[in-house]
Coordinates of C-alpha atoms in Angstrom, one line a residue:
M20 CA -8.4 -41.9 -2.2
A21 CA -6.8 -38.6 -1.2
K22 CA -6.5 -36.0 -3.9
K23 CA -3.1 -34.9 -4.9
K24 CA -2.4 -31.2 -4.6
I25 CA -0.2 -29.1 -6.9
G26 CA 1.7 -26.1 -5.6
L27 CA 3.7 -23.6 -7.7
Y28 CA 5.9 -20.7 -6.7
M29 CA 6.5 -18.0 -9.4
G30 CA 9.6 -16.0 -8.4
V31 CA 11.4 -13.2 -10.2
N32 CA 12.9 -15.6 -12.7
S33 CA 12.5 -19.1 -11.2
L34 CA 9.7 -21.6 -10.7
G35 CA 9.3 -24.1 -7.9
G36 CA 6.7 -26.9 -8.0
V37 CA 5.6 -29.6 -5.6
V38 CA 2.9 -32.4 -5.6
V39 CA 1.6 -33.4 -2.1
E40 CA -0.7 -36.2 -1.0
N41 CA -1.9 -36.7 2.6
R42 CA 0.6 -34.0 3.7
K43 CA 3.4 -36.0 2.2
L44 CA 5.7 -34.5 -0.5
I45 CA 5.5 -36.7 -3.5
S46 CA 7.7 -34.8 -6.0
S47 CA 9.4 -31.4 -6.4
V48 CA 11.0 -29.6 -9.2
K49 CA 12.8 -26.2 -9.6
Y50 CA 13.8 -24.5 -12.8
D51 CA 15.0 -21.1 -13.9
L52 CA 13.7 -19.1 -16.8
S53 CA 17.2 -19.1 -18.3
S54 CA 17.1 -22.9 -18.7
L55 CA 14.6 -22.5 -21.5
E56 CA 16.9 -20.4 -23.6
E57 CA 19.7 -22.9 -23.0
E58 CA 17.5 -25.8 -24.1
T59 CA 15.9 -24.1 -27.1
K60 CA 18.8 -21.9 -28.1
V61 CA 16.3 -19.1 -28.6
E62 CA 16.9 -15.8 -26.9
N63 CA 14.6 -12.8 -26.2
L64 CA 11.5 -15.0 -25.9
N65 CA 8.3 -13.2 -24.8
E66 CA 8.2 -13.2 -21.0
E67 CA 4.7 -14.8 -20.8
V68 CA 5.7 -17.4 -23.3
K69 CA 8.7 -18.3 -21.1
W70 CA 6.5 -18.7 -18.1
E71 CA 4.0 -20.9 -20.0
A72 CA 6.7 -23.1 -21.2
L73 CA 8.4 -23.4 -17.8
I74 CA 5.1 -24.2 -16.1
N75 CA 4.4 -26.9 -18.6
K76 CA 7.9 -28.3 -18.2
T77 CA 7.6 -28.3 -14.4
L78 CA 4.2 -30.1 -14.4
R79 CA 5.4 -32.6 -16.9
E80 CA 8.6 -33.4 -14.9
M81 CA 6.5 -33.9 -11.7
K82 CA 3.9 -36.0 -13.5
A83 CA 1.3 -33.7 -12.0
E84 CA -2.3 -34.4 -13.0
G85 CA -5.3 -32.2 -12.6
K86 CA -6.2 -28.6 -13.6
E87 CA -6.3 -27.0 -10.2
V88 CA -3.1 -25.4 -8.9
C89 CA -2.2 -23.4 -5.8
V90 CA 0.0 -20.4 -6.6
S91 CA 2.5 -18.5 -4.4
L92 CA 3.7 -15.3 -6.0
A93 CA 6.8 -13.2 -5.4
D94 CA 6.3 -10.7 -2.5
K95 CA 7.4 -7.8 -4.6
D96 CA 4.1 -7.9 -6.5
F97 CA 2.2 -7.3 -3.2
I98 CA 1.6 -4.4 -0.8
F99 CA 2.2 -5.1 2.9
R100 CA 1.0 -2.5 5.3
S101 CA 0.1 -2.3 9.0
F102 CA -1.4 0.3 11.3
E103 CA -3.1 0.6 14.6
M104 CA -6.8 1.3 15.3
P105 CA -8.9 1.6 18.5
L106 CA -10.3 -1.7 19.8
M107 CA -13.3 -2.6 17.7
S108 CA -15.2 -5.6 16.3
K109 CA -14.3 -7.3 13.0
R110 CA -17.4 -5.9 11.4
E111 CA -16.5 -2.4 12.5
I112 CA -12.9 -2.9 11.1
E113 CA -14.3 -4.0 7.7
S114 CA -16.6 -0.9 7.5
S115 CA -13.7 1.5 8.1
L116 CA -10.8 -0.4 6.5
N117 CA -11.2 1.2 3.0
Y118 CA -10.7 4.7 4.3
E119 CA -7.4 3.6 6.1
I120 CA -6.2 1.6 3.1
E121 CA -6.5 4.7 0.8
K122 CA -3.7 6.3 2.8
Y123 CA -1.2 3.6 1.9
I124 CA -1.7 2.8 -1.8
P125 CA -0.6 4.8 -4.8
F126 CA -3.8 4.0 -6.8
K127 CA -7.5 3.9 -6.4
V128 CA -8.9 1.5 -3.8
E129 CA -11.3 0.1 -6.5
E130 CA -8.2 -1.4 -8.2
L131 CA -7.0 -3.2 -5.1
L132 CA -7.6 -6.9 -4.2
C133 CA -6.7 -7.4 -0.5
D134 CA -7.4 -9.2 2.7
F135 CA -6.5 -8.5 6.3
S136 CA -6.0 -9.9 9.8
Y137 CA -5.4 -8.3 13.2
A138 CA -4.1 -8.8 16.7
A139 CA -6.2 -7.4 19.6
F140 CA -4.7 -5.8 22.7
P141 CA -7.6 -5.2 25.2
R142 CA -5.4 -3.7 27.9
E143 CA -4.2 -1.0 25.6
K144 CA -7.6 -0.8 23.9
K145 CA -6.1 -1.1 20.4
I146 CA -5.7 -3.5 17.6
T147 CA -2.9 -3.9 15.0
I148 CA -4.1 -4.4 11.5
S149 CA -2.0 -6.2 8.9
F150 CA -3.3 -6.1 5.4
V151 CA -1.9 -7.6 2.2
G152 CA -3.0 -6.4 -1.2
I153 CA -2.2 -6.7 -4.9
R154 CA -3.3 -4.6 -7.8
E155 CA -6.0 -6.4 -9.7
S156 CA -4.3 -5.9 -13.1
T157 CA -1.1 -7.4 -11.6
L158 CA -2.9 -10.5 -10.4
N159 CA -4.8 -10.8 -13.7
R160 CA -1.5 -11.0 -15.7
S161 CA -0.4 -14.0 -13.7
S162 CA -3.8 -15.7 -13.8
E163 CA -4.1 -15.3 -17.5
I164 CA -0.9 -17.4 -18.0
F165 CA -2.5 -20.3 -16.2
T166 CA -5.8 -19.8 -18.0
R167 CA -4.1 -20.1 -21.4
L168 CA -2.6 -23.4 -20.2
G169 CA -6.1 -24.7 -19.1
L170 CA -5.2 -24.5 -15.4
E171 CA -7.3 -23.0 -12.6
P172 CA -5.5 -21.1 -9.7
V173 CA -7.7 -22.1 -6.8
V174 CA -5.8 -20.0 -4.3
V175 CA -3.1 -17.2 -4.6
E176 CA -1.0 -15.6 -1.9
P177 CA 2.4 -13.9 -1.3
S178 CA 5.3 -16.2 -0.8
A179 CA 6.1 -14.8 2.7
L180 CA 2.9 -16.3 4.0
S181 CA 3.6 -19.6 2.2
L182 CA 7.0 -19.8 3.7
V183 CA 6.1 -18.8 7.3
R184 CA 3.4 -21.5 7.3
I185 CA 6.2 -24.1 6.8
L186 CA 8.4 -22.5 9.4
K187 CA 5.6 -22.4 12.1
S188 CA 4.9 -26.1 11.5
M189 CA 8.4 -27.1 12.7
K190 CA 9.1 -28.0 16.3
G191 CA 10.7 -25.1 18.1
Y192 CA 9.2 -22.4 15.9
A193 CA 5.4 -22.8 16.5
N194 CA 5.3 -20.4 19.4
L195 CA 7.3 -17.6 17.7
K196 CA 5.4 -14.3 17.6
N197 CA 7.7 -11.5 16.9
F198 CA 10.4 -12.4 14.4
A199 CA 12.1 -11.5 11.2
L200 CA 12.3 -13.8 8.2
L201 CA 15.0 -13.4 5.5
D202 CA 14.7 -15.8 2.6
F203 CA 16.9 -15.8 -0.5
T204 CA 17.8 -17.7 -3.6
E205 CA 20.4 -17.1 -6.3
N206 CA 18.5 -14.1 -7.7
E207 CA 16.0 -12.7 -5.1
A208 CA 15.7 -12.0 -1.4
Y209 CA 12.9 -10.9 0.8
L210 CA 12.9 -9.6 4.4
T211 CA 9.6 -9.8 6.3
F212 CA 8.9 -8.8 9.9
F213 CA 6.1 -10.5 11.7
Y214 CA 4.3 -9.0 14.8
Y215 CA 2.1 -11.5 16.7
D216 CA 2.4 -13.8 13.7
L217 CA 1.2 -11.1 11.2
P218 CA 3.3 -9.6 8.4
V219 CA 3.8 -5.9 9.1
F220 CA 6.8 -5.1 6.9
N221 CA 8.3 -6.6 3.7
R222 CA 11.1 -5.6 1.4
Y223 CA 12.6 -7.1 -1.8
F224 CA 16.3 -7.2 -2.6
A225 CA 18.1 -8.2 -5.8
I226 CA 21.1 -10.5 -5.2
P227 CA 24.4 -8.7 -5.9
K228 CA 27.1 -11.1 -7.5
N229 CA 30.8 -11.2 -7.8
E230 CA 33.3 -13.8 -9.1
S231 CA 32.8 -16.2 -6.1
G232 CA 29.0 -15.9 -6.0
I233 CA 27.0 -13.6 -3.7
D234 CA 28.7 -10.4 -2.8
L235 CA 28.0 -10.6 0.9
E236 CA 29.0 -7.0 1.8
K237 CA 26.7 -5.5 -0.8
F238 CA 23.9 -8.0 0.1
I239 CA 24.1 -7.2 3.8
E240 CA 24.1 -3.4 3.4
P241 CA 20.4 -3.0 2.3
I242 CA 19.4 -5.6 4.9
R243 CA 21.1 -3.5 7.6
L244 CA 19.4 -0.3 6.4
S245 CA 16.0 -1.9 6.2
F246 CA 16.5 -3.3 9.7
Q247 CA 17.4 0.1 11.1
Y248 CA 14.4 1.7 9.2
F249 CA 12.1 -0.8 10.7
Q250 CA 13.4 -0.2 14.2
R251 CA 12.7 3.5 13.8
E252 CA 9.2 3.0 12.5
F253 CA 8.3 0.2 15.0
K254 CA 10.0 1.4 18.2
S255 CA 7.9 -0.8 20.5
Y256 CA 8.7 -3.9 18.6
E257 CA 10.9 -6.5 20.4
L258 CA 12.5 -9.0 18.1
D259 CA 12.6 -12.6 19.4
K260 CA 14.6 -14.1 16.6
F261 CA 16.0 -13.3 13.1
I262 CA 15.7 -16.3 10.9
I263 CA 17.4 -16.9 7.5
I264 CA 16.0 -19.6 5.1
A265 CA 18.4 -20.4 2.2
D266 CA 19.2 -23.3 -0.2
A267 CA 22.5 -24.0 1.6
N268 CA 24.3 -23.2 4.9
N269 CA 26.3 -20.0 4.9
E270 CA 28.1 -19.5 8.1
K271 CA 29.9 -16.4 6.9
L272 CA 26.6 -14.6 6.1
T273 CA 25.2 -15.6 9.5
A274 CA 28.3 -14.3 11.3
M275 CA 28.4 -11.0 9.3
L276 CA 24.6 -10.3 9.9
K277 CA 24.9 -11.1 13.6
E278 CA 27.8 -8.6 13.9
E279 CA 25.9 -5.9 11.8
L280 CA 22.5 -6.3 13.4
Q281 CA 23.6 -7.2 16.9
T282 CA 20.7 -9.7 17.2
N283 CA 20.1 -13.4 17.4
I284 CA 20.5 -14.9 13.9
E285 CA 19.6 -18.5 12.9
L286 CA 20.0 -20.0 9.4
I287 CA 17.9 -23.0 8.3
T288 CA 18.4 -24.7 4.9
A289 CA 15.6 -25.9 2.7
V290 CA 16.7 -29.5 3.2
N291 CA 15.9 -29.2 7.0
F292 CA 12.3 -28.7 6.1
T293 CA 11.7 -31.4 3.4
G294 CA 14.4 -33.9 4.4
K295 CA 15.1 -34.3 0.7
D296 CA 18.2 -33.3 -1.3
P297 CA 18.3 -31.3 -3.5
S298 CA 15.6 -29.0 -2.2
Y299 CA 15.2 -25.3 -2.8
V300 CA 13.5 -22.3 -1.2
E301 CA 11.2 -22.1 -4.2
N302 CA 10.0 -25.7 -3.4
L303 CA 9.3 -24.6 0.3
K304 CA 7.1 -21.8 -0.9
A305 CA 5.2 -24.1 -3.3
L306 CA 4.8 -26.6 -0.5
G307 CA 3.4 -23.9 1.9
I308 CA 0.7 -22.9 -0.6
A309 CA -0.2 -26.4 -1.9
D310 CA -1.2 -27.8 1.5
R311 CA -2.1 -24.5 3.3
D312 CA -5.3 -25.8 4.8
S313 CA -3.4 -28.5 6.6
F314 CA -1.1 -26.1 8.5
S315 CA -2.0 -24.3 11.8
Y316 CA -0.9 -20.9 10.7
K317 CA -4.1 -18.8 10.7
F318 CA -3.7 -16.0 8.2
K319 CA -5.0 -17.4 4.9
P320 CA -5.8 -14.4 2.8
V321 CA -8.5 -14.5 0.1
F322 CA -8.0 -11.6 -2.3
L323 CA -11.4 -9.9 -2.8
K324 CA -12.2 -6.7 -4.6
R325 CA -13.1 -3.9 -2.2
T326 CA -15.1 -0.8 -3.2
K327 CA -15.9 2.4 -1.4
E328 CA -18.9 1.9 0.9
Q329 CA -21.9 4.1 0.5
L330 CA -23.1 4.8 4.0
T331 CA -26.6 6.2 4.4
T332 CA -28.6 7.0 7.4
G333 CA -32.2 8.0 7.8
K334 CA -35.6 7.2 9.2
V335 CA -38.6 5.9 7.4
I336 CA -41.8 7.8 8.3
K337 CA -45.0 5.9 7.9
D338 CA -48.0 7.5 6.2
V339 CA -50.8 8.5 8.7
P340 CA -54.3 8.4 7.3
L341 CA -56.2 11.7 7.6
Q342 CA -59.6 11.6 9.3
P343 CA -62.5 13.2 7.3
G344 CA -63.9 15.2 10.2
L345 CA -60.7 17.2 10.5
I346 CA -60.5 18.3 6.8
I347 CA -62.9 21.5 7.0
P348 CA -61.4 22.9 10.3
L349 CA -57.9 22.4 8.9
M350 CA -58.8 24.2 5.6
V351 CA -60.2 27.2 7.6
V352 CA -57.1 27.5 9.7
A353 CA -54.9 27.1 6.6
A354 CA -56.8 30.0 4.8
I355 CA -56.4 32.3 7.8
I356 CA -52.7 31.6 7.9
Y357 CA -52.4 32.2 4.2
F358 CA -54.1 35.6 4.1
T359 CA -52.2 36.7 7.2
A360 CA -48.9 35.8 5.6
V361 CA -49.8 37.5 2.3
L362 CA -50.6 40.8 4.2
F363 CA -47.5 40.6 6.3
W364 CA -45.1 39.9 3.4
S365 CA -46.8 42.6 1.2
N366 CA -46.1 45.3 3.9
D367 CA -42.6 43.9 4.4
I368 CA -41.8 44.0 0.7
S369 CA -42.9 47.6 0.4
A370 CA -40.7 48.6 3.4
R371 CA -37.7 46.8 1.9
Q372 CA -38.2 48.4 -1.5
R373 CA -38.1 51.9 0.1
Q374 CA -35.0 51.0 2.0
M375 CA -33.2 49.7 -1.1
K376 CA -34.1 52.9 -3.0
Q377 CA -32.5 55.0 -0.2
E378 CA -29.4 52.8 -0.1
E379 CA -29.1 53.0 -3.9
D380 CA -29.3 56.8 -3.9
A381 CA -26.6 56.8 -1.3
L382 CA -24.2 54.7 -3.2
V383 CA -21.0 56.3 -4.5
I384 CA -20.1 54.8 -7.9
P385 CA -16.3 54.5 -8.4
E386 CA -14.7 56.3 -11.4
F387 CA -13.9 52.9 -12.9
F388 CA -17.7 52.0 -13.2
K389 CA -19.2 55.4 -14.1
N390 CA -18.9 55.0 -17.9
L391 CA -20.2 51.4 -17.9
N392 CA -23.7 50.2 -18.1
W393 CA -25.1 47.8 -15.5
Q394 CA -24.2 44.7 -17.5
E395 CA -20.7 45.9 -18.0
R396 CA -20.3 46.8 -14.4
D397 CA -21.4 43.3 -13.4
G398 CA -18.8 41.7 -15.6
A399 CA -16.0 44.1 -14.4
L400 CA -17.0 43.4 -10.7
K401 CA -16.8 39.7 -11.2
K402 CA -13.2 40.0 -12.6
K403 CA -12.2 42.1 -9.7
V404 CA -13.6 39.6 -7.2
E405 CA -11.8 36.7 -9.0
A406 CA -8.5 38.6 -8.9
N407 CA -8.9 39.3 -5.2
N408 CA -9.8 35.7 -4.5
A409 CA -6.7 34.5 -6.5
L410 CA -4.5 36.9 -4.4
K411 CA -6.0 35.6 -1.2
S412 CA -5.5 32.0 -2.3
V413 CA -1.8 32.7 -3.1
A414 CA -1.3 34.4 0.2
R415 CA -2.8 31.4 2.1
I416 CA -0.6 29.0 0.2
L417 CA 2.5 31.1 0.8
K418 CA 1.7 31.3 4.5
K419 CA 1.2 27.5 4.7
S420 CA 4.5 26.9 2.8
F421 CA 6.7 28.8 5.3
P422 CA 6.8 26.1 8.0
F423 CA 7.3 23.5 5.4
L424 CA 10.2 25.2 3.8
E425 CA 11.7 25.9 7.2
T426 CA 11.5 22.2 8.0
I427 CA 13.1 20.9 4.8
P428 CA 16.8 21.5 5.8
A429 CA 16.4 19.7 9.1
V430 CA 15.0 16.4 7.5
L431 CA 17.1 16.1 4.3
P432 CA 19.1 12.8 4.4
E433 CA 22.7 12.9 3.3
G434 CA 23.2 12.9 -0.5
L435 CA 19.6 14.1 -1.3
W436 CA 18.8 17.5 -2.9
L437 CA 15.6 19.0 -4.2
E438 CA 15.0 20.3 -7.7
S439 CA 11.4 21.7 -7.4
F440 CA 8.6 22.2 -5.0
S441 CA 5.0 23.2 -5.9
L442 CA 2.0 23.8 -3.6
G443 CA -1.6 24.6 -4.5
G444 CA -5.1 24.0 -3.2
E445 CA -8.3 25.6 -1.9
S446 CA -10.8 25.4 0.9
G447 CA -8.1 24.4 3.4
K448 CA -7.0 21.4 1.3
Y449 CA -3.6 21.6 -0.1
K450 CA -1.7 19.4 -2.7
G451 CA 2.0 19.6 -3.4
T452 CA 4.8 17.9 -5.3
I453 CA 8.5 17.6 -4.6
A454 CA 11.1 16.5 -7.1
G455 CA 14.8 15.9 -6.6
Y456 CA 17.8 13.6 -6.8
V457 CA 19.8 11.5 -4.5
F458 CA 23.4 10.3 -5.0
L459 CA 25.1 7.8 -2.7
G460 CA 26.8 5.5 -5.2
D461 CA 24.4 2.6 -4.6
G462 CA 20.8 2.3 -5.9
D463 CA 19.5 0.5 -2.7
K464 CA 21.0 3.2 -0.4
E465 CA 19.5 5.9 -2.6
R466 CA 16.0 4.3 -2.4
L467 CA 16.3 4.0 1.4
A468 CA 17.4 7.6 1.6
I469 CA 14.2 8.6 -0.2
N470 CA 12.1 6.4 2.2
D471 CA 13.9 8.1 5.1
F472 CA 13.1 11.5 3.7
I473 CA 9.4 10.6 3.4
S474 CA 9.4 9.1 6.9
N475 CA 11.1 12.2 8.4
L476 CA 8.5 14.5 6.8
K477 CA 5.6 12.4 8.1
S478 CA 7.0 12.6 11.6
R479 CA 7.0 16.4 11.8
K480 CA 4.0 18.1 13.4
E481 CA 4.3 21.2 11.2
I482 CA 4.1 19.0 8.1
K483 CA 1.1 16.9 9.4
S484 CA -0.9 20.1 9.9
I485 CA -0.7 20.7 6.2
F486 CA -0.6 17.2 4.6
S487 CA -2.3 14.1 5.8
D488 CA -0.5 11.8 3.3
I489 CA 3.0 11.9 1.7
S490 CA 3.8 9.2 -0.8
L491 CA 6.4 8.4 -3.5
G492 CA 5.2 9.1 -7.0
A493 CA 8.0 7.8 -9.0
S494 CA 11.8 7.1 -8.9
Q495 CA 14.3 6.0 -11.5
K496 CA 18.0 5.9 -12.2
T497 CA 19.2 8.7 -14.4
E498 CA 22.4 10.7 -15.2
S499 CA 23.2 14.1 -13.9
N500 CA 26.4 15.9 -14.6
G501 CA 28.1 12.6 -15.5
F502 CA 26.9 10.8 -12.3
N503 CA 24.4 8.0 -12.0
V504 CA 21.8 9.3 -9.6
T505 CA 18.2 8.4 -8.6
S506 CA 15.6 10.9 -9.5
F507 CA 12.3 11.0 -7.6
S508 CA 9.0 12.8 -7.3
M509 CA 6.7 12.8 -4.3
T510 CA 3.0 13.8 -3.8
L511 CA 1.7 15.6 -0.8
E512 CA -2.0 15.7 0.0

């Protein structure tokens, strides 16, 4: 008898669940976190308690049996990155991947759980790497919820991969290579671009609301900006199709996006996939993870901990036994060499001592040192050297900062201004910080403006010569002179 499989999708504030057997959907359920408060009449429940109660409710409603569950998590908890490397074997990729990943994450690589896949282009002698990662502490928080319920998550992955697995299983979509996938529910939306079937860009959006439901104009604006940003970053990318997956058909959204993006738009409802009504996007994501080994889509990440590799090289020299007949001649030769060396170095030392005495007598002692003993002179000299080195360091930093400061006005996006800039470093390695604000009247636009600023800085040669990495440290909404603005800080290394 085939084993029934349980799939769950944990969204921002909703949960979708399915039970499948022999690739057939047996049951499906979808609930929102808010439904718990409506049922229990208790507000401000602990977030983890809410999730535990909702998971129990979902499993009970589906009559799901067993302790093993397959979990699809919201994409916003994951890091999606892509980059190109010279053509190499998978083993070579694995040995150098950590050093590349460090450029793209805002924390230590030891804290990252990730996996990767790649597309090879032999003619161009290059490969495109797509890696997906999650911070270990973030994954642990989700896993602990299931552990407390006595459940075992046997596989975990981002929902974009769960959903594309379902899409690629449908007739007419199996051969898609380069496409964009926008999926949204009542409360969350994700835009993912795929290049040769691999995710290379992902962005999360909150759903803006008005009296009639989704505020389409506000919803479309960050999608348009993300689309434009992606086109700038991936100039060689040719989009085959832009696909929307939603709970219900929305012809107005499709028409508006087609006009804004000037590309081929196609909307598919969740019912088109399952053939059952009601059906939700959350259920599709749960279905994609529950039966993922039965689908043909190849990227099935397993999130393993990666540590910095300690590479060592060297040769082992074997011990060579010494023949007894050679010992006496070798001892005689060694003695001759020893006495010759002693005589030579004794004469050399005497000559050097006479030379040092002559140079000492010829020294002119500055007035500053005349009244100091040798110990005091040594301390004073060290202070002078330290002061000179500090001045040289400041001079180098100032010299390095000139091209950077000259570039700033040319790359500042509209509505963004800087509050502070600091630069320091030594031995040719420099670190800096930038802090500032952006005001465009919309939080999503302001975040995109910050991303554009970082992208513009990275693209300038004069900046690359100073810093190899520029990343966002923090950003948050704040108030300045009566206006709601977004403050931010960046690190430059």
